[in-house]
Amino acid sequence: MKNTTWFRKLYQGIPYNVLRKHPIAYFCAEYAFTDTLRVFAGGLGVLAGDFIQEAADQKIPFIAIGIYYSQGYSWKKVASDGKIKESIRTISAKEASLKPVVSENGKRIYITVPIQDRVITIQAWQLQVGSVPVYFLDTNTPENSTSDQQITAQLYVADSETRLLQEIVLGIGGRRLIEYLGITPAIYHMNEGHAALLALDLLYNEMKKNGLTFAAAKAVVKKQVIFTNHTLVVAGTDLFTDEQITSQLGTYAATESDIAIQEIISLGKDTVTNKFSMTELAFSLAGKVSAVSKLHAKSAQNIWKQHPMIPITNGIYIKRWDTITRSAPLWECHQINKRNLLLEIQKQTGQVWKEDELLIGWARRMVAYKRPLAIFEDMKRFLQISKKAGKPVHIVFAGEAHANDKVGLSLIQSLREKISNELAGTVVYLSDYNLHLARLLTSGCDIWLNTPIVGLEACGTSGMKAALNGVLPATTKDGWFNEINIPENGWLIDTNSVARSLLDTLETRIIPLYYESSTNDTMRTWERTMVQARSLIIDDFSTTRMLREYLQKLYIPLINEGSL
């Protein structure tokens, strides 16, 4: 109700009238809308998809820019026999419900960007998400060479040269598409640093159009650009050598931008690695910078001391992730969801578990700092606890590793090996993790296991999706969990002794409470906690609240400072 009232007032104000003529342009390297359009790898894309759907619901004037990766995201999957297999699936535009972006006379629109010693032609596709048009850029055009046609083929390729070319297409190409379409945004929002070259092209455009000096143009750009940082780990940032930047952007700098290549390099120079950082470039040219949780903002301050961030904790799009029927008790809905998940587990693995047995879930990108296998560090004790007569415990894992993450792949191989041996019958791993499977897991488990090293997880919205559906967290105090009273909604795990703390909590608190019997038809403590956790998410961790805070703390202040 609080959010509804706030948006109603917004519609009557001057900033909203500005946005009706000059929408917010949202740039992100990945978006998760459907499993068919697999142009996402994980949490960043899911968050972007949730956010765009919320903006559409609230009728906030938005356009979104991304890339159409025709081969999607290439996972290296670990099969049940332990062998690593690469999975690539080509996605046709028709299959993904994309429509070509055309001019008023129906002809295909093409834009160009200079790369190295040549010009690349870019076409665009459109997906309409409610009131928000989402434009996906694509270099697979006849005008380009065979190699250039493949620039946008796959998301997050390991080759850094291709990654840089993709970011030129996204940032510079995206801005030029907007200009071609006759749209003049009030705000440009870079969701992560992959789109940082957008701000550079805005800078050049101000110098060219209005005859401004570099310094004056930079000041103008800062009144238009917002940057949201999502990661605290090096693997999540894009770093390039000076030679790569000079090679790929040299022609752009010399013939189109009037900005010396050394000036461009200095804007993105990371003093720690001495490389060009897209994150640093985004910091240099953004007027406001946001973090995705309060703890993230605090931790980021230790890394980027010169760039304080405004904390706006992520939220989830309730309509997308809510599986609970309002007319039925939460426990009954949960048991239906659990049966659906158990059927999927049986379908994939052949394992049959009962719905009245405790089921723990862990599902997200496999990476070392998330410590997915911590619960097995004392294997003997885990097996004793999980196989106790009358009170069994089962765990379902899902999630993949980035193709070039050898540590992540080894974690999956280790898990697969354990499941084939001592964990057989107690633990399963589900492959082909996608949005459909994510919904099954975040609604059908009883416990959501979340054990990252505190300070490395920026937010962690999977726990929000689980709690929304009554799946209770057993978690370290990472990301958004740092903002709530965990014992009122689940169980707190000590990050400094995660394996022991987790097993202690499981044995002495979680298992006894789960198998506690109802008395006098009163709601069990477990069920009351489910209801409380669900209410917490609906009240405080939705994208509705998140969008309102973006408007209050980022968009409207910049609109008020700007010249539109």
XYZ file of C-alpha atoms in Angstrom:
564
model
C 0.000 0.000 0.000
C 2.894 2.321 0.835
C 4.430 1.751 -2.608
C 1.079 2.127 -4.394
C 0.463 5.518 -2.791
C 3.978 6.667 -3.621
C 3.676 5.788 -7.310
C 0.309 7.527 -7.554
C 1.908 10.729 -6.306
C 4.826 10.267 -8.707
C 2.498 10.234 -11.714
C 1.328 13.744 -10.824
C 4.797 15.300 -10.555
C 7.212 17.079 -12.889
C 9.852 14.273 -12.995
C 7.293 11.832 -14.369
C 6.267 14.315 -17.049
C 9.938 14.571 -18.028
C 10.193 10.783 -18.257
C 7.136 10.557 -20.490
C 9.092 12.482 -23.130
C 12.581 11.313 -22.154
C 12.559 7.732 -20.810
C 15.186 5.924 -18.785
C 17.567 3.911 -20.982
C 18.644 0.758 -19.159
C 21.757 -1.076 -20.396
C 22.682 -4.607 -19.327
C 24.750 -7.415 -20.881
C 22.140 -10.056 -20.049
C 18.389 -10.365 -19.485
C 16.351 -13.322 -18.274
C 12.770 -13.215 -19.485
C 12.200 -16.788 -20.670
C 14.215 -19.994 -20.944
C 13.715 -19.910 -24.696
C 15.524 -16.578 -25.022
C 18.691 -17.791 -23.272
C 20.581 -14.497 -23.329
C 21.489 -14.715 -19.648
C 23.936 -16.633 -17.481
C 22.641 -16.097 -13.970
C 21.673 -13.641 -11.279
C 22.497 -10.417 -13.133
C 20.205 -11.344 -16.007
C 17.414 -12.539 -13.730
C 17.608 -9.306 -11.737
C 17.492 -7.234 -14.947
C 14.499 -9.213 -16.194
C 12.677 -8.755 -12.886
C 13.425 -5.027 -12.852
C 12.196 -4.408 -16.401
C 8.955 -6.281 -15.709
C 8.403 -4.158 -12.606
C 9.058 -0.939 -14.530
C 6.479 -2.055 -17.086
C 3.914 -2.801 -14.367
C 4.429 0.599 -12.774
C 4.240 2.387 -16.153
C 7.667 3.989 -15.692
C 8.893 5.100 -19.154
C 11.812 2.767 -19.900
C 13.692 1.333 -22.818
C 16.246 -1.460 -22.380
C 19.324 -2.332 -24.411
C 21.092 -5.689 -24.531
C 22.678 -8.142 -26.962
C 21.050 -10.972 -28.904
C 23.391 -13.916 -28.338
C 22.141 -16.333 -31.000
C 23.998 -19.229 -29.357
C 23.032 -18.136 -25.864
C 25.345 -18.902 -22.977
C 27.821 -21.743 -23.403
C 27.969 -23.903 -20.295
C 30.544 -26.571 -19.709
C 28.386 -29.225 -18.091
C 29.661 -31.971 -15.840
C 27.849 -35.178 -16.754
C 27.027 -37.923 -14.255
C 30.145 -39.803 -15.391
C 32.281 -36.808 -14.426
C 33.161 -35.852 -17.987
C 32.937 -32.179 -19.012
C 30.794 -31.470 -22.048
C 30.168 -28.106 -23.676
C 26.555 -27.217 -24.346
C 25.630 -24.733 -27.094
C 22.141 -24.240 -28.486
C 21.412 -21.799 -31.288
C 18.358 -19.629 -30.676
C 16.494 -18.346 -33.714
C 14.961 -14.888 -33.467
C 11.574 -16.356 -34.371
C 11.838 -19.005 -31.676
C 12.692 -16.284 -29.151
C 9.722 -14.117 -30.284
C 12.031 -11.295 -31.395
C 10.953 -8.863 -34.065
C 13.390 -6.978 -36.327
C 13.712 -3.274 -35.594
C 12.657 -1.420 -38.723
C 12.161 2.166 -39.864
C 8.789 3.788 -40.533
C 8.876 2.539 -44.126
C 9.465 -1.018 -42.950
C 13.156 -1.269 -43.855
C 15.630 -2.908 -41.486
C 17.581 -0.434 -39.338
C 21.353 -0.759 -39.302
C 23.879 1.209 -37.307
C 27.660 1.160 -37.475
C 30.552 1.385 -35.026
C 34.273 1.581 -35.797
C 36.299 -1.304 -34.432
C 40.035 -1.590 -35.004
C 40.572 -0.684 -38.679
C 37.059 -1.464 -39.916
C 33.416 -0.568 -39.463
C 30.999 -3.096 -37.949
C 27.342 -3.148 -38.958
C 24.779 -3.837 -36.220
C 21.143 -4.785 -36.524
C 18.600 -4.853 -33.697
C 15.719 -7.003 -32.500
C 12.865 -6.006 -30.238
C 11.049 -7.823 -27.459
C 8.093 -5.968 -25.968
C 7.837 -6.495 -22.212
C 4.594 -4.803 -21.240
C 5.137 -1.107 -21.850
C 8.942 -1.492 -22.122
C 10.653 -2.135 -25.474
C 13.814 -4.214 -25.064
C 16.308 -3.909 -27.935
C 18.861 -6.644 -28.570
C 21.893 -5.827 -30.747
C 23.344 -8.338 -33.196
C 26.377 -8.339 -35.532
C 25.235 -11.359 -37.576
C 24.634 -9.335 -40.740
C 25.802 -9.961 -44.356
C 27.798 -6.713 -44.337
C 30.185 -8.104 -41.713
C 32.947 -10.646 -42.174
C 32.348 -14.176 -40.925
C 34.390 -13.532 -37.787
C 32.607 -10.243 -37.066
C 29.243 -11.951 -37.474
C 30.256 -14.114 -34.507
C 31.024 -11.209 -32.152
C 27.613 -11.408 -30.513
C 27.136 -15.180 -30.883
C 27.742 -16.169 -27.245
C 27.447 -14.513 -23.858
C 30.535 -14.226 -21.622
C 33.006 -15.936 -23.907
C 36.391 -16.635 -22.362
C 38.260 -14.710 -25.081
C 38.844 -11.181 -23.765
C 39.141 -9.686 -27.265
C 35.619 -10.831 -28.122
C 34.341 -9.610 -24.752
C 35.730 -6.153 -25.524
C 34.125 -6.156 -28.965
C 30.778 -7.113 -27.414
C 31.040 -4.220 -24.993
C 31.766 -1.815 -27.840
C 28.619 -3.100 -29.549
C 26.549 -2.812 -26.359
C 27.753 0.578 -25.174
C 28.576 2.546 -28.313
C 26.204 0.658 -30.601
C 23.400 0.861 -28.069
C 23.666 4.609 -27.688
C 23.686 5.094 -31.443
C 20.618 2.913 -31.873
C 18.741 5.080 -29.381
C 19.778 8.202 -31.273
C 18.715 6.640 -34.589
C 15.309 5.853 -33.117
C 14.890 9.506 -32.163
C 14.812 8.831 -28.434
C 16.449 11.294 -26.022
C 16.671 9.611 -22.612
C 16.687 11.641 -19.422
C 18.785 8.959 -17.699
C 21.163 6.251 -18.884
C 21.437 3.416 -16.368
C 24.389 1.039 -16.714
C 23.586 -2.174 -14.865
C 27.145 -3.415 -14.245
C 30.233 -2.187 -16.056
C 29.775 -4.147 -19.286
C 28.032 -1.123 -20.830
C 30.562 1.471 -19.648
C 31.524 2.519 -23.195
C 28.034 3.976 -23.456
C 29.168 6.825 -21.198
C 32.258 7.367 -23.331
C 30.158 7.735 -26.490
C 27.818 10.094 -24.649
C 30.867 12.187 -23.787
C 31.968 12.274 -27.412
C 28.442 13.123 -28.544
C 28.276 16.118 -26.208
C 31.608 17.409 -27.514
C 30.494 16.964 -31.117
C 26.926 18.274 -30.879
C 27.417 21.161 -28.499
C 31.061 22.072 -29.077
C 31.948 21.384 -25.445
C 35.403 20.789 -24.067
C 36.249 17.382 -22.651
C 35.810 18.629 -19.067
C 32.518 20.385 -19.816
C 31.145 17.362 -21.677
C 32.134 15.087 -18.797
C 30.172 17.284 -16.379
C 27.090 17.061 -18.604
C 27.376 13.276 -18.934
C 27.559 12.881 -15.166
C 24.090 14.441 -14.946
C 22.725 11.696 -17.191
C 24.489 8.491 -16.164
C 23.905 6.024 -13.322
C 26.067 2.979 -12.641
C 25.034 -0.005 -10.537
C 27.877 -2.226 -9.376
C 27.018 -5.872 -8.675
C 30.249 -7.623 -7.846
C 33.029 -7.587 -5.293
C 35.165 -10.272 -6.941
C 37.721 -9.808 -9.708
C 36.105 -12.493 -11.893
C 33.050 -10.296 -12.201
C 34.888 -7.285 -13.627
C 36.163 -6.730 -17.162
C 39.879 -5.949 -17.418
C 41.783 -5.279 -20.646
C 45.349 -4.361 -21.511
C 46.195 -0.895 -22.809
C 47.175 -2.572 -26.058
C 43.728 -4.129 -26.457
C 42.025 -0.786 -25.862
C 44.371 0.989 -28.275
C 43.907 -1.686 -30.933
C 40.119 -1.913 -30.783
C 39.249 1.716 -29.980
C 42.127 3.492 -31.723
C 40.152 4.294 -34.878
C 37.157 5.394 -32.829
C 39.364 7.743 -30.835
C 41.205 9.130 -33.889
C 38.351 9.556 -36.353
C 35.096 9.786 -34.427
C 35.475 10.798 -30.818
C 37.970 13.676 -30.689
C 39.128 12.042 -27.465
C 42.740 10.914 -27.376
C 43.169 7.201 -26.816
C 45.375 7.891 -23.806
C 42.585 9.995 -22.328
C 40.224 7.055 -22.747
C 42.727 4.707 -21.116
C 43.243 7.081 -18.187
C 39.492 7.184 -17.536
C 39.452 3.423 -17.025
C 42.842 2.795 -15.479
C 42.771 0.421 -12.516
C 45.715 1.292 -10.281
C 45.832 -2.132 -8.627
C 46.076 -4.265 -11.787
C 47.384 -1.462 -14.018
C 44.817 -2.568 -16.602
C 41.868 -0.869 -18.229
C 38.792 -1.585 -16.140
C 35.239 -1.136 -17.401
C 34.230 -0.750 -13.762
C 36.657 2.160 -13.336
C 35.419 3.746 -16.575
C 31.858 3.503 -15.282
C 32.885 5.061 -11.969
C 34.673 7.903 -13.777
C 31.680 8.953 -15.871
C 28.653 8.150 -13.689
C 26.919 10.912 -11.773
C 25.546 8.465 -9.219
C 26.713 4.991 -8.291
C 24.656 2.393 -6.472
C 25.336 -0.865 -4.677
C 22.872 -3.745 -4.444
C 22.746 -4.112 -0.648
C 23.884 -2.175 2.408
C 26.665 -4.655 3.127
C 27.763 -4.510 -0.516
C 28.098 -0.718 -0.303
C 30.151 -1.032 2.873
C 32.424 -3.759 1.484
C 32.846 -1.914 -1.824
C 34.095 1.146 0.035
C 37.150 -0.868 1.084
C 37.894 -1.664 -2.568
C 36.929 1.572 -4.333
C 37.647 4.172 -1.680
C 37.127 7.102 -4.062
C 33.703 5.930 -5.202
C 31.112 5.778 -2.418
C 27.961 3.932 -3.423
C 24.326 4.541 -2.596
C 22.924 1.262 -1.232
C 19.666 0.111 -2.847
C 19.073 -3.502 -1.963
C 17.871 -5.692 -4.795
C 14.357 -7.071 -4.829
C 12.449 -9.730 -6.728
C 9.476 -9.441 -9.065
C 6.789 -10.985 -6.885
C 4.447 -11.934 -9.726
C 7.172 -13.961 -11.368
C 8.363 -15.927 -8.349
C 5.266 -16.284 -6.178
C 3.750 -19.781 -6.385
C 1.468 -19.494 -3.355
C -2.307 -19.533 -3.820
C -3.896 -16.904 -1.595
C -6.992 -19.014 -0.941
C -5.085 -21.973 0.537
C -2.887 -22.232 3.662
C 0.809 -21.665 3.009
C 1.769 -25.146 4.232
C -0.635 -26.836 1.823
C 0.669 -24.776 -1.113
C 4.218 -25.582 -0.087
C 3.543 -29.314 -0.026
C 2.097 -29.139 -3.547
C 5.240 -27.298 -4.686
C 7.380 -29.869 -2.931
C 5.615 -32.738 -4.710
C 6.295 -31.026 -8.045
C 9.985 -30.714 -7.188
C 10.186 -34.327 -6.007
C 8.687 -35.438 -9.311
C 11.387 -33.487 -11.179
C 14.065 -35.058 -8.987
C 12.667 -38.506 -9.747
C 12.475 -37.704 -13.463
C 16.094 -36.548 -13.666
C 17.785 -38.890 -11.204
C 15.424 -41.778 -10.505
C 15.606 -40.932 -6.805
C 12.300 -41.233 -4.915
C 11.898 -39.224 -1.710
C 8.836 -38.691 0.477
C 7.201 -35.292 0.839
C 7.224 -35.461 4.655
C 11.033 -35.779 4.741
C 13.235 -32.705 5.208
C 14.533 -31.380 1.885
C 17.397 -28.866 1.685
C 18.153 -26.972 -1.520
C 21.256 -25.246 -2.904
C 21.007 -23.724 -6.381
C 23.054 -20.945 -7.973
C 26.307 -20.479 -9.863
C 28.957 -22.919 -8.668
C 31.815 -20.809 -7.399
C 34.292 -21.271 -4.567
C 33.328 -18.282 -2.390
C 29.735 -19.551 -2.144
C 31.085 -22.721 -0.447
C 28.484 -25.126 -1.869
C 30.093 -28.261 -0.419
C 30.754 -26.928 3.091
C 28.113 -29.206 4.604
C 30.175 -32.242 3.562
C 33.453 -31.191 5.184
C 32.685 -33.559 8.078
C 31.220 -36.323 5.947
C 30.932 -38.875 8.742
C 28.880 -36.548 10.911
C 26.693 -35.405 8.022
C 25.818 -38.999 7.162
C 25.023 -39.783 10.790
C 22.680 -36.791 10.988
C 21.020 -37.251 7.606
C 20.341 -40.962 7.964
C 18.835 -40.904 11.443
C 15.872 -43.269 11.608
C 12.526 -41.489 11.245
C 14.140 -38.106 10.565
C 15.980 -38.304 7.231
C 17.547 -35.315 5.491
C 17.940 -34.950 1.726
C 19.746 -32.292 -0.318
C 19.137 -31.230 -3.918
C 21.841 -29.238 -5.744
C 21.586 -27.352 -9.026
C 23.710 -24.788 -10.814
C 26.501 -24.572 -13.329
C 29.986 -23.066 -13.506
C 31.207 -20.495 -15.988
C 32.926 -22.168 -18.911
C 36.361 -20.818 -17.968
C 35.976 -21.344 -14.198
C 38.092 -24.417 -13.547
C 37.481 -24.249 -9.802
C 33.720 -24.130 -10.277
C 33.824 -27.093 -12.658
C 35.944 -29.048 -10.179
C 33.346 -28.381 -7.461
C 30.641 -29.954 -9.632
C 32.920 -32.899 -10.454
C 33.611 -33.408 -6.746
C 29.894 -33.244 -5.936
C 29.067 -35.718 -8.718
C 31.711 -38.113 -7.389
C 30.383 -37.901 -3.834
C 26.824 -38.540 -5.035
C 28.010 -41.626 -6.885
C 29.591 -42.936 -3.693
C 28.903 -42.086 -0.047
C 26.052 -39.622 -0.711
C 24.050 -41.964 -2.950
C 20.367 -41.872 -2.004
C 20.815 -38.782 0.169
C 21.944 -36.078 -2.269
C 21.122 -35.390 -5.916
C 22.354 -32.924 -8.521
C 20.001 -31.541 -11.171
C 21.572 -30.437 -14.450
C 20.410 -27.906 -17.032
C 19.644 -25.239 -14.449
C 17.169 -22.714 -15.869
C 14.302 -20.416 -14.860
C 11.788 -23.266 -14.727
C 14.021 -25.328 -12.447
C 14.780 -22.261 -10.322
C 11.055 -21.800 -9.673
C 10.685 -25.460 -8.682
C 13.626 -25.290 -6.287
C 12.831 -21.959 -4.644
C 9.272 -23.107 -3.968
C 9.664 -26.820 -3.278
C 12.553 -27.144 -0.827
C 12.052 -26.828 2.939
C 15.408 -25.158 3.629
C 17.427 -22.817 1.406
C 21.138 -23.332 2.060
C 23.241 -20.187 1.634
C 26.835 -20.259 2.890
C 28.961 -17.672 1.031
C 31.904 -15.964 2.670
C 30.458 -12.802 4.182
C 31.599 -9.726 2.284
C 31.872 -11.414 -1.109
C 28.187 -11.928 -1.928
C 26.778 -8.594 -3.083
C 23.099 -9.441 -2.510
C 21.888 -13.000 -3.176
C 18.281 -12.733 -4.364
C 17.715 -16.510 -4.617
C 17.105 -16.487 -0.866
C 14.380 -13.875 -1.360
C 12.601 -16.074 -3.913
C 12.773 -19.016 -1.541
C 11.512 -17.088 1.498
C 8.643 -15.662 -0.586
C 7.423 -19.243 -1.009
C 7.975 -20.243 2.604
C 11.352 -21.916 2.077
C 13.372 -21.015 5.165
C 17.028 -19.917 5.001
C 19.999 -21.469 6.738
C 22.454 -18.732 5.902
C 25.511 -16.730 6.704
C 24.935 -13.010 7.231
C 25.788 -12.102 3.653
C 24.224 -9.606 1.229
C 20.587 -8.795 1.970
C 20.545 -11.225 4.904
C 22.672 -8.684 6.767
C 19.615 -6.394 6.810
C 17.162 -8.712 8.546
C 16.789 -10.550 11.837
C 17.694 -13.997 10.535
C 16.636 -16.000 13.627
C 13.082 -14.700 13.205
C 12.955 -16.035 9.639
C 15.362 -18.970 9.587
C 18.768 -19.957 10.959
C 22.053 -18.047 11.122
C 25.228 -19.918 10.170
C 28.634 -18.742 11.428
C 30.740 -17.746 8.415
C 33.997 -18.368 10.317
C 33.198 -22.006 11.117
C 30.596 -22.706 8.488
C 30.763 -26.519 8.381
C 30.532 -27.055 12.135
C 27.929 -24.332 12.620
C 25.787 -25.711 9.815
C 25.838 -29.286 11.109
C 25.211 -28.147 14.695
C 22.240 -26.074 13.568
C 20.881 -28.846 11.400
C 21.111 -31.476 14.129
C 19.974 -29.510 17.175
C 17.522 -26.968 15.753
C 16.336 -27.503 12.180
C 15.610 -31.250 12.275
C 13.812 -31.256 15.648
C 11.672 -28.289 14.606
C 10.780 -29.729 11.209
C 9.684 -33.070 12.621
C 7.808 -31.463 15.497
C 4.182 -32.585 15.553
C 1.219 -30.221 15.573
C -0.757 -30.078 18.810
C -4.401 -29.124 19.143
C -4.535 -28.146 15.465
C -2.409 -25.082 16.130
C 0.094 -23.936 13.543
C 3.560 -25.346 14.121
C 6.479 -23.007 14.852
C 7.908 -23.994 11.459
C 4.750 -22.897 9.669
C 4.568 -19.600 11.584
C 8.156 -18.898 10.542
C 7.239 -19.614 6.914
C 4.408 -17.075 7.068
C 6.701 -14.498 8.655
C 9.466 -14.997 6.073
C 6.982 -14.649 3.235
C 5.581 -11.408 4.645
C 9.101 -10.005 5.005
C 9.790 -10.436 1.291
C 6.451 -9.038 0.142
C 6.789 -5.994 2.400
C 10.470 -5.131 2.006
C 12.252 -7.052 -0.754
C 10.190 -6.672 -3.911
C 11.253 -4.939 -7.111
C 8.373 -2.535 -6.415
C 10.263 -1.206 -3.397
C 13.529 -1.408 -5.323
C 12.181 0.627 -8.263
C 10.745 3.227 -5.892
C 14.168 3.651 -4.258
C 15.888 3.946 -7.645
C 13.498 6.730 -8.523
C 13.852 8.456 -5.149
C 17.619 8.180 -4.753
C 18.966 8.062 -8.323
C 16.622 8.895 -11.188
C 14.677 11.862 -9.831
C 17.720 13.607 -8.277
C 19.543 13.417 -11.634
C 16.447 14.574 -13.510
C 16.252 17.563 -11.174
C 19.936 18.331 -11.817
C 19.718 17.850 -15.579
C 18.840 20.230 -18.364
C 15.799 18.422 -19.797
